[in-house]
Short mmCIF file of C-alpha atoms and ligand atoms in Angstrom, two decimals:
data_model
loop_
_atom_site.label_atom_id
_atom_site.label_comp_id
_atom_site.label_asym_id
_atom_site.label_seq_id
_atom_site.Cartn_x
_atom_site.Cartn_y
_atom_site.Cartn_z
CA MET A 1 -0.03 -0.32 0.36
CA THR A 2 1.13 3.91 -1.15
CA LEU A 3 1.54 6.49 1.93
CA TYR A 4 -1.41 8.26 0.25
CA GLU A 5 -3.91 4.82 0.62
CA GLU A 6 -2.28 4.44 4.09
CA ARG A 7 -3.42 7.78 4.99
CA LYS A 8 -7.46 7.57 3.17
CA LEU A 9 -7.78 4.42 5.43
CA ARG A 10 -6.23 5.58 8.74
CA THR A 11 -8.43 9.45 8.04
CA GLU A 12 -11.77 7.58 7.26
CA TRP A 13 -13.49 8.41 10.54
CA PHE A 14 -11.55 11.59 10.63
CA ARG A 15 -13.44 12.70 7.56
CA GLN A 16 -15.99 11.11 8.37
CA ASP A 17 -16.27 13.10 11.41
CA ARG A 18 -15.80 16.70 10.34
CA PHE A 19 -16.47 18.36 13.84
CA GLY A 20 -13.83 18.97 17.06
CA MET A 21 -12.65 21.21 20.03
CA PHE A 22 -9.42 21.87 20.27
CA ILE A 23 -8.52 22.26 24.46
CA HIS A 24 -5.47 24.81 25.41
CA TRP A 25 -5.22 24.72 29.05
CA GLY A 26 -2.38 24.75 30.82
CA LEU A 27 -0.47 26.79 33.52
CA TYR A 28 -1.34 30.25 31.66
CA SER A 29 -4.57 30.27 32.47
CA ILE A 30 -3.28 32.31 35.72
CA PRO A 31 -1.66 34.67 34.08
CA ALA A 32 -4.64 34.80 31.60
CA ARG A 33 -2.92 36.20 29.30
CA GLY A 34 -2.67 33.59 26.00
CA GLU A 35 -0.61 30.88 26.43
CA TRP A 36 2.24 32.22 24.96
CA VAL A 37 2.12 34.36 27.34
CA LYS A 38 5.83 33.00 28.63
CA SER A 39 7.87 34.15 26.14
CA TRP A 40 5.68 37.50 24.10
CA GLU A 41 6.56 38.82 27.25
CA LYS A 42 9.78 37.05 27.87
CA ILE A 43 9.34 35.38 31.38
CA SER A 44 11.74 33.14 33.46
CA THR A 45 11.06 30.13 34.27
CA GLU A 46 11.65 31.68 37.34
CA ALA A 47 9.88 34.27 37.47
CA TYR A 48 7.35 31.34 35.86
CA GLN A 49 7.00 28.54 38.48
CA GLN A 50 5.35 31.07 40.71
CA TYR A 51 2.04 29.90 38.50
CA PHE A 52 3.25 26.25 39.19
CA ASP A 53 3.63 26.45 42.69
CA GLU A 54 -0.22 27.98 42.86
CA PHE A 55 -2.16 25.97 39.88
CA ASN A 56 -5.13 23.21 41.66
CA PRO A 57 -7.87 24.07 39.33
CA THR A 58 -10.65 22.32 41.64
CA ARG A 59 -13.43 23.47 39.32
CA TYR A 60 -12.08 21.06 36.61
CA ASN A 61 -14.18 18.48 35.97
CA PRO A 62 -14.08 17.26 32.36
CA LYS A 63 -17.79 15.21 32.05
CA GLU A 64 -18.84 18.73 31.66
CA TRP A 65 -16.45 19.26 28.92
CA ALA A 66 -17.43 16.89 27.24
CA LYS A 67 -20.82 17.39 27.14
CA VAL A 68 -20.03 20.57 25.69
CA ALA A 69 -18.24 19.14 23.60
CA LYS A 70 -21.31 16.63 22.10
CA ASN A 71 -24.30 18.78 22.44
CA ALA A 72 -22.15 20.87 20.19
CA GLY A 73 -21.98 17.84 17.98
CA MET A 74 -18.36 17.38 18.52
CA LYS A 75 -17.40 14.05 17.71
CA TYR A 76 -13.32 14.59 18.32
CA ALA A 77 -11.30 16.41 20.97
CA VAL A 78 -7.38 17.34 20.98
CA LEU A 79 -5.72 18.41 24.02
CA THR A 80 -3.30 20.42 25.37
CA ALA A 81 -0.87 17.55 27.14
CA LYS A 82 2.04 19.65 26.68
CA HIS A 83 1.82 23.08 25.63
CA HIS A 84 5.32 24.90 24.60
CA ASP A 85 5.82 25.85 28.26
CA GLY A 86 7.51 22.60 29.02
CA PHE A 87 4.02 21.91 32.03
CA CYS A 88 2.42 18.65 31.25
CA LEU A 89 -0.78 18.04 31.81
CA PHE A 90 -0.01 14.41 33.08
CA ASP A 91 1.89 12.54 35.27
CA SER A 92 5.46 12.18 33.50
CA GLU A 93 8.15 9.27 34.94
CA TYR A 94 10.76 11.98 31.99
CA THR A 95 9.73 14.98 34.42
CA ASP A 96 8.90 16.69 37.61
CA TYR A 97 7.33 20.44 35.54
CA LYS A 98 3.84 18.17 35.87
CA SER A 99 0.30 18.36 36.99
CA THR A 100 0.31 15.51 39.68
CA ASN A 101 3.41 17.46 40.92
CA THR A 102 1.50 21.18 41.13
CA LYS A 103 -1.49 21.42 44.45
CA CYS A 104 -3.60 19.69 41.84
CA LYS A 105 -2.57 16.20 41.70
CA ARG A 106 -4.20 14.57 39.55
CA ASP A 107 -3.49 13.16 36.22
CA LEU A 108 -5.72 15.96 34.41
CA VAL A 109 -5.11 13.92 30.42
CA ARG A 110 -5.95 10.95 32.08
CA GLU A 111 -9.49 12.48 33.79
CA TYR A 112 -9.78 14.49 30.25
CA ILE A 113 -9.45 11.03 28.23
CA GLU A 114 -11.70 8.39 30.23
CA ALA A 115 -14.40 11.43 29.95
CA PHE A 116 -14.33 11.61 26.37
CA ARG A 117 -14.29 8.60 25.45
CA ALA A 118 -17.27 7.79 27.98
CA GLU A 119 -19.06 10.21 25.78
CA GLY A 120 -18.44 8.31 22.59
CA ILE A 121 -15.40 11.26 21.82
CA LYS A 122 -13.09 10.47 20.01
CA ILE A 123 -9.46 11.15 22.01
CA GLY A 124 -6.91 12.88 20.65
CA LEU A 125 -3.91 14.76 22.57
CA TYR A 126 -1.69 18.15 21.21
CA TYR A 127 1.53 18.14 21.99
CA SER A 128 4.43 20.55 21.76
CA LEU A 129 7.09 20.07 19.72
CA ILE A 130 8.99 23.12 21.26
CA ASP A 131 10.10 23.52 25.53
CA TRP A 132 10.43 26.78 27.12
CA HIS A 133 10.97 24.51 30.04
CA HIS A 134 13.57 22.35 28.82
CA PRO A 135 17.55 23.39 29.57
CA ASP A 136 17.98 20.98 26.43
CA PHE A 137 15.71 23.34 24.65
CA PRO A 138 18.38 25.55 22.92
CA HIS A 139 17.56 29.50 23.83
CA TYR A 140 19.33 32.07 22.31
CA GLY A 141 18.24 32.99 19.23
CA ASP A 142 15.28 30.83 19.06
CA ASN A 143 12.83 32.32 17.33
CA GLN A 144 10.78 32.07 20.23
CA HIS A 145 12.74 31.05 22.92
CA PRO A 146 11.76 33.29 26.25
CA MET A 147 15.22 33.91 26.22
CA ARG A 148 15.87 34.21 22.34
CA ASP A 149 17.37 37.25 22.85
CA ASN A 150 19.30 37.32 26.79
CA GLU A 151 23.06 37.48 25.71
CA SER A 152 23.67 35.08 29.48
CA TYR A 153 22.58 32.16 27.41
CA LYS A 154 24.82 32.94 24.20
CA GLY A 155 26.91 30.30 23.65
CA VAL A 156 25.07 27.46 26.35
CA GLU A 157 25.48 24.64 25.45
CA HIS A 158 22.37 22.99 25.10
CA HIS A 159 22.46 18.96 24.93
CA TRP A 160 19.94 17.91 21.56
CA ASP A 161 19.73 14.24 22.18
CA ASN A 162 19.29 15.09 25.75
CA TYR A 163 15.55 16.91 24.53
CA THR A 164 14.52 14.57 21.75
CA THR A 165 15.44 11.07 23.72
CA TYR A 166 13.54 13.05 26.43
CA PHE A 167 10.16 13.92 23.96
CA HIS A 168 10.16 10.92 22.54
CA ASN A 169 9.66 8.87 25.99
CA GLN A 170 7.05 11.44 26.79
CA VAL A 171 5.14 10.73 23.34
CA ARG A 172 5.99 6.52 24.16
CA GLU A 173 4.05 7.40 27.22
CA LEU A 174 1.31 9.09 26.63
CA LEU A 175 0.45 6.09 23.41
CA THR A 176 1.29 3.18 26.00
CA ASN A 177 -0.74 4.26 29.69
CA TYR A 178 -3.56 5.74 28.77
CA GLY A 179 -5.43 2.76 25.72
CA LYS A 180 -6.37 3.85 22.58
CA ILE A 181 -5.44 7.53 21.12
CA ASP A 182 -7.00 9.00 17.96
CA LEU A 183 -4.90 11.62 17.43
CA LEU A 184 -1.54 13.07 17.96
CA TRP A 185 -1.18 17.16 16.90
CA PHE A 186 2.72 17.87 17.39
CA ASP A 187 3.59 21.36 17.72
CA PHE A 188 4.70 23.13 15.13
CA SER A 189 7.81 23.30 12.60
CA TYR A 190 10.58 26.54 12.02
CA GLN A 191 13.19 28.28 10.56
CA ASN A 192 14.79 30.03 12.86
CA LYS A 193 15.96 33.33 11.46
CA ALA A 194 18.37 34.97 13.46
CA LEU A 195 21.61 31.96 12.34
CA GLU A 196 24.08 33.85 15.03
CA GLY A 197 23.95 31.94 18.14
CA THR A 198 21.23 29.22 16.84
CA GLN A 199 22.07 26.00 17.16
CA PHE A 200 19.17 24.61 14.04
CA GLU A 201 18.56 26.62 10.95
CA PHE A 202 15.21 23.92 10.27
CA MET A 203 13.41 22.90 13.87
CA SER A 204 11.45 21.08 11.36
CA GLY A 205 11.41 16.82 10.48
CA GLU A 206 14.80 14.90 11.18
CA THR A 207 15.76 18.12 13.67
CA TRP A 208 12.73 16.31 15.50
CA LYS A 209 14.05 12.76 14.04
CA ALA A 210 11.19 12.55 12.67
CA THR A 211 11.28 9.68 10.71
CA GLU A 212 12.39 7.65 15.08
CA LEU A 213 9.98 9.17 15.85
CA VAL A 214 6.68 8.44 13.78
CA LYS A 215 7.81 4.16 13.25
CA MET A 216 8.02 3.99 17.30
CA ILE A 217 4.04 5.88 17.00
CA ARG A 218 3.08 3.74 14.71
CA SER A 219 4.70 0.27 16.38
CA ILE A 220 2.52 1.64 19.31
CA GLN A 221 -0.32 2.38 18.33
CA PRO A 222 -1.03 2.21 14.20
CA ASP A 223 -3.69 3.45 13.32
CA VAL A 224 -3.19 7.43 15.11
CA ILE A 225 -4.14 10.10 13.03
CA ILE A 226 -0.85 12.52 12.84
CA ASP A 227 -1.54 16.97 11.79
CA ASN A 228 1.64 17.61 10.16
CA ARG A 229 3.49 19.85 11.55
CA LEU A 230 6.81 17.38 11.85
CA GLY A 231 7.53 19.49 8.81
CA GLY A 232 7.68 18.01 5.64
CA ASP A 233 5.15 18.08 2.73
CA CYS A 234 2.40 16.42 3.35
CA LYS A 235 0.51 17.50 -0.53
CA LYS A 236 3.58 16.11 -2.21
CA ALA A 237 2.59 13.40 -4.45
CA GLU A 238 5.25 10.99 -2.73
CA PRO A 239 5.05 12.83 1.04
CA GLU A 240 8.10 12.61 3.34
CA PHE A 241 7.39 9.40 5.88
CA TYR A 242 7.00 12.12 8.59
CA SER A 243 5.22 14.55 7.06
CA GLY A 244 1.31 13.07 8.62
CA ASP A 245 -2.27 12.53 7.40
CA PHE A 246 -3.49 16.05 7.30
CA ALA A 247 -2.86 19.61 6.45
CA SER A 248 -3.66 21.77 9.71
CA PRO A 249 -4.35 25.44 8.10
CA GLU A 250 -4.57 27.66 11.80
CA CYS A 251 -7.02 30.36 11.56
CA MET A 252 -7.59 30.40 7.74
CA MET A 253 -9.54 29.15 6.16
CA PRO A 254 -8.15 28.13 1.57
CA THR A 255 -10.33 29.29 -0.73
CA ASP A 256 -10.21 26.38 -2.63
CA PRO A 257 -11.17 21.99 -1.56
CA ILE A 258 -6.15 21.39 -0.44
CA LEU A 259 -5.06 18.51 -3.25
CA ASP A 260 -1.54 17.31 -3.02
CA GLU A 261 0.40 17.67 -5.90
CA VAL A 262 -0.96 14.91 -8.42
CA GLY A 263 -4.87 16.35 -7.62
CA ARG A 264 -5.45 13.79 -5.46
CA PRO A 265 -7.66 15.26 -2.18
CA VAL A 266 -5.61 15.35 1.35
CA PRO A 267 -7.60 15.81 4.26
CA TRP A 268 -7.31 18.91 6.04
CA GLU A 269 -8.22 20.41 9.38
CA LEU A 270 -9.06 23.80 9.87
CA CYS A 271 -8.12 25.14 13.81
CA LEU A 272 -9.73 28.13 14.81
CA THR A 273 -10.07 29.99 17.89
CA LEU A 274 -13.85 31.75 18.90
CA ASP A 275 -12.15 34.55 20.83
CA ASN A 276 -9.03 35.38 19.97
CA ASN A 277 -6.55 33.51 21.59
CA TRP A 278 -6.11 30.12 22.57
CA GLY A 279 -5.64 29.60 26.25
CA TYR A 280 -7.30 31.87 28.87
CA ALA A 281 -7.18 35.38 27.70
CA LYS A 282 -9.16 37.57 30.51
CA HIS A 283 -6.60 40.72 29.88
CA LYS A 284 -7.16 40.86 26.36
CA PRO A 285 -10.21 42.43 24.51
CA SER A 286 -12.91 39.35 23.79
CA ASN A 287 -13.66 39.53 19.76
CA TYR A 288 -15.98 36.10 19.83
CA LYS A 289 -17.22 34.42 16.58
CA THR A 290 -21.41 34.38 15.95
CA THR A 291 -23.16 31.17 16.38
CA ARG A 292 -23.52 32.21 12.40
CA ASN A 293 -20.17 32.88 12.22
CA VAL A 294 -19.17 29.34 13.45
CA ILE A 295 -21.82 27.14 11.62
CA GLU A 296 -20.41 28.77 8.25
CA MET A 297 -16.97 28.00 8.42
CA LEU A 298 -18.13 24.55 9.10
CA VAL A 299 -19.65 24.05 6.08
CA GLU A 300 -17.08 26.54 4.47
CA CYS A 301 -14.71 23.47 5.88
CA VAL A 302 -16.80 20.84 4.83
CA SER A 303 -17.03 21.95 1.25
CA MET A 304 -14.10 22.17 0.66
CA GLY A 305 -13.43 18.21 2.22
CA GLY A 306 -12.64 20.14 5.25
CA ASN A 307 -12.47 19.13 9.25
CA MET A 308 -13.07 22.25 11.40
CA LEU A 309 -11.44 22.08 15.25
CA ILE A 310 -12.44 24.54 17.14
CA ASN A 311 -11.12 26.07 21.02
CA VAL A 312 -12.48 25.89 23.72
CA GLY A 313 -9.34 28.58 26.63
CA PRO A 314 -10.32 26.91 30.06
CA ASN A 315 -9.56 29.37 32.93
CA ALA A 316 -7.75 28.45 35.80
CA LYS A 317 -10.00 27.31 38.04
CA GLY A 318 -10.83 23.97 35.77
CA GLU A 319 -13.64 25.91 33.70
CA ILE A 320 -14.69 26.51 30.19
CA PRO A 321 -15.37 29.94 29.96
CA LYS A 322 -19.04 30.59 30.09
CA GLU A 323 -19.95 32.68 26.58
CA SER A 324 -17.71 29.62 24.92
CA ILE A 325 -20.70 27.82 26.57
CA ARG A 326 -23.01 29.72 25.02
CA ILE A 327 -22.45 29.38 21.17
CA LEU A 328 -21.16 26.14 21.27
CA SER A 329 -24.43 25.12 22.33
CA GLU A 330 -26.34 27.37 20.10
CA VAL A 331 -23.75 25.67 17.33
CA GLY A 332 -25.54 22.64 18.61
CA GLU A 333 -28.83 23.71 18.50
CA TRP A 334 -27.87 24.02 14.60
CA MET A 335 -26.13 20.66 14.34
CA LYS A 336 -29.17 18.59 16.16
CA LYS A 337 -31.56 19.56 13.01
CA ASN A 338 -28.74 19.79 10.38
CA SER A 339 -25.58 17.61 11.63
CA GLU A 340 -25.93 14.98 7.82
CA SER A 341 -25.19 17.63 6.37
CA ILE A 342 -21.57 17.85 7.53
CA TYR A 343 -21.05 14.21 8.97
CA GLY A 344 -19.78 12.13 6.06
CA CYS A 345 -20.54 15.02 3.97
CA THR A 346 -17.29 16.89 1.91
CA THR A 347 -16.87 18.76 -1.79
CA SER A 348 -20.19 18.68 -4.00
CA ASP A 349 -20.21 17.88 -8.06
CA PHE A 350 -21.36 21.07 -8.39
CA PRO A 351 -20.02 24.58 -8.15
CA ILE A 352 -20.59 26.33 -5.22
CA PRO A 353 -23.77 28.96 -5.69
CA ARG A 354 -24.74 32.13 -5.35
CA PHE A 355 -27.30 32.04 -3.10
CA GLY A 356 -24.42 29.92 -0.08
CA ARG A 357 -22.59 26.25 -0.14
CA TYR A 358 -23.64 23.14 -1.03
CA THR A 359 -22.29 20.13 0.76
CA GLN A 360 -22.51 16.47 -0.30
CA ASN A 361 -23.18 12.89 1.16
CA GLY A 362 -23.58 9.97 -2.07
CA LYS A 363 -27.56 10.38 -4.21
CA MET A 364 -27.69 13.55 -0.82
CA LEU A 365 -27.10 17.35 -1.48
CA TYR A 366 -27.16 19.63 0.64
CA ALA A 367 -27.82 23.46 -0.78
CA HIS A 368 -27.01 25.89 3.30
CA VAL A 369 -29.31 29.63 1.68
CA TYR A 370 -28.04 31.98 3.14
CA HIS A 371 -29.18 35.14 1.40
CA ARG A 372 -32.80 35.15 0.65
CA PHE A 373 -33.42 36.24 -2.23
CA THR A 374 -37.11 35.33 -3.99
CA ASP A 375 -39.48 33.00 -3.19
CA ALA A 376 -37.42 29.95 -4.68
CA VAL A 377 -34.15 29.29 -4.78
CA CYS A 378 -32.52 28.69 -7.82
CA LEU A 379 -29.72 25.40 -7.93
CA PRO A 380 -28.34 26.15 -11.44
CA GLY A 381 -27.51 22.96 -13.50
CA LEU A 382 -29.62 20.75 -11.37
CA GLY A 383 -33.16 21.35 -13.52
CA ASN A 384 -33.48 17.01 -13.94
CA LYS A 385 -31.07 15.79 -12.05
CA ALA A 386 -33.29 15.72 -8.97
CA LYS A 387 -35.71 13.40 -7.06
CA LYS A 388 -37.18 15.50 -4.34
CA ALA A 389 -36.25 18.39 -2.16
CA ARG A 390 -37.04 18.42 1.54
CA LEU A 391 -35.66 20.96 4.13
CA LEU A 392 -33.07 19.41 6.52
CA GLU A 393 -34.42 20.08 10.76
CA ASP A 394 -38.40 18.95 10.23
CA GLY A 395 -38.27 17.13 6.99
CA CYS A 396 -41.03 19.53 5.48
CA GLU A 397 -41.36 18.80 1.60
CA LEU A 398 -40.40 21.53 -0.55
CA SER A 399 -41.55 21.72 -3.98
CA MET A 400 -39.33 22.02 -7.12
CA SER A 401 -40.50 23.78 -9.12
CA ARG A 402 -40.32 26.36 -13.22
CA PRO A 403 -41.73 29.13 -12.94
CA TRP A 404 -44.10 29.59 -15.51
CA ASN A 405 -41.58 32.47 -17.39
CA ALA A 406 -38.89 29.71 -16.15
CA PHE A 407 -37.53 28.85 -20.09
CA VAL A 408 -36.09 32.39 -20.36
CA ASN A 409 -33.37 30.70 -18.01
CA GLY A 410 -32.72 27.66 -19.81
CA SER A 411 -34.51 24.08 -18.61
CA GLU A 412 -31.02 22.96 -17.52
CA ASP A 413 -32.40 24.57 -13.44
CA LEU A 414 -34.33 23.47 -10.73
CA TYR A 415 -35.90 25.59 -8.63
CA ILE A 416 -37.04 25.55 -5.16
CA ASP A 417 -40.24 27.24 -3.24
CA LEU A 418 -38.58 28.65 0.55
CA GLY A 419 -42.16 30.90 0.33
CA ILE A 420 -42.93 29.01 3.63
CA PRO A 421 -43.46 31.56 6.65
CA GLY A 422 -41.03 30.64 8.81
CA LEU A 423 -39.26 28.49 7.17
CA TYR A 424 -36.07 30.48 6.80
CA ASP A 425 -32.84 28.60 10.11
CA GLU A 426 -31.37 33.06 10.34
CA ASN A 427 -27.87 30.85 10.59
CA ASP A 428 -27.98 28.48 8.03
CA THR A 429 -31.14 26.52 6.16
CA VAL A 430 -30.65 23.41 4.33
CA ILE A 431 -32.61 21.76 1.97
CA ALA A 432 -31.83 18.19 1.76
CA ILE A 433 -32.17 16.88 -1.91
CA GLU A 434 -32.17 13.09 -3.11
CA LEU A 435 -30.60 13.20 -6.76
CA LEU A 436 -31.20 10.64 -9.28
C1 LIG B 1 0.17 27.94 17.28
C2 LIG B 1 0.72 28.28 18.46
C3 LIG B 1 -0.18 27.61 19.84
C4 LIG B 1 -1.70 27.17 19.72
C5 LIG B 1 -1.33 26.14 17.97
C6 LIG B 1 -2.74 26.14 17.48
O1 LIG B 1 0.96 26.91 16.37
O2 LIG B 1 1.71 28.84 18.43
O3 LIG B 1 -0.21 28.06 20.91
O4 LIG B 1 -1.69 25.83 20.22
O5 LIG B 1 -0.52 26.86 17.65
O6 LIG B 1 -3.10 25.77 16.52
#
């Protein structure tokens, strides 16, 4: 089997499920200025220690988180087991810098896994390749290390092999101690800009010993899906072994389905913040996306053969912000009625219509009507191709017609009558059309 075929098989559930919850949580929820606070403010490890010393999320109840995800219609979740600040939310035998050594004394990853699994949600773990706590991760001259321009670290020797051994060991732990892991989300690879004083120009691919890492991962859990941030290019016709199972555009919506060099679809997932930051950021201006926005973006992803992983950033006590819960529950209301147009759906055979978008699953075509023009919506080119049309949210029959003067537009087009009082859903009205 080629790498492409293997990837296609492995990602079957992923391409089916389409919608997931990203969870960024860690010590940075205390300063509440985003998960990059240690780097942005160039905070020393000594000064950052206060957050470790006080970390005690007494209201952490992952069963509630899992319910929020489930009610929103999310099918998988990804939790930051370790973010760039190096703090581990799991009981690793390779570090003391972990949640079980804080006041809370809990293995937060284990509890998350158990709670989400119990709700039937697939389990993903985010693991940061970058580590601003480990002494052997290069400091001076790195693009984003908090000590990147601190002269006292200039010329300091960092034993890179110690770091790669450390992180490979931790990945092994995550894959051995918690049962089946469905997805691994590594973050991230980059090219160092300031070459003077940098240990490696490319923090990418084999710098991470990626081939060895992925071999180890596959030997333990062959089916786990891996993102593309270890490096390489998953869009190549013959991608590197470690280039990953899906592309991960971040906060930027692609404009077309993602294809590889030879035109085959590449699985992809848009990861997106719900507010402005990933980690809890009470000190930053909030800029929540609206419910309609979130729904539209989910549909947009699916209409281009992609997934959407939308983020929540729980606070220091372990709670998902209320506003996030409100938005996700409204998305869930829509999903309860319309998820058939999301799960298992993909790019349509028909061009993008003026009124909104199409998603499609075999013989079922879903018209997402965003814009109300006239009482009848026109589906170009579908004139003799549809068997019946129903309003997806309640199964109500919709008449397919051709207005008396439709001939002026040719007979290729299908008209569906939407002039029924109360029919429109302001978030997205979905018509399910069975194709002939
Ligand atoms: C970025 C950021 C990070 C976030 C991630 C999610 O690479 O470094 O804070 O976790 O993207 O996609």
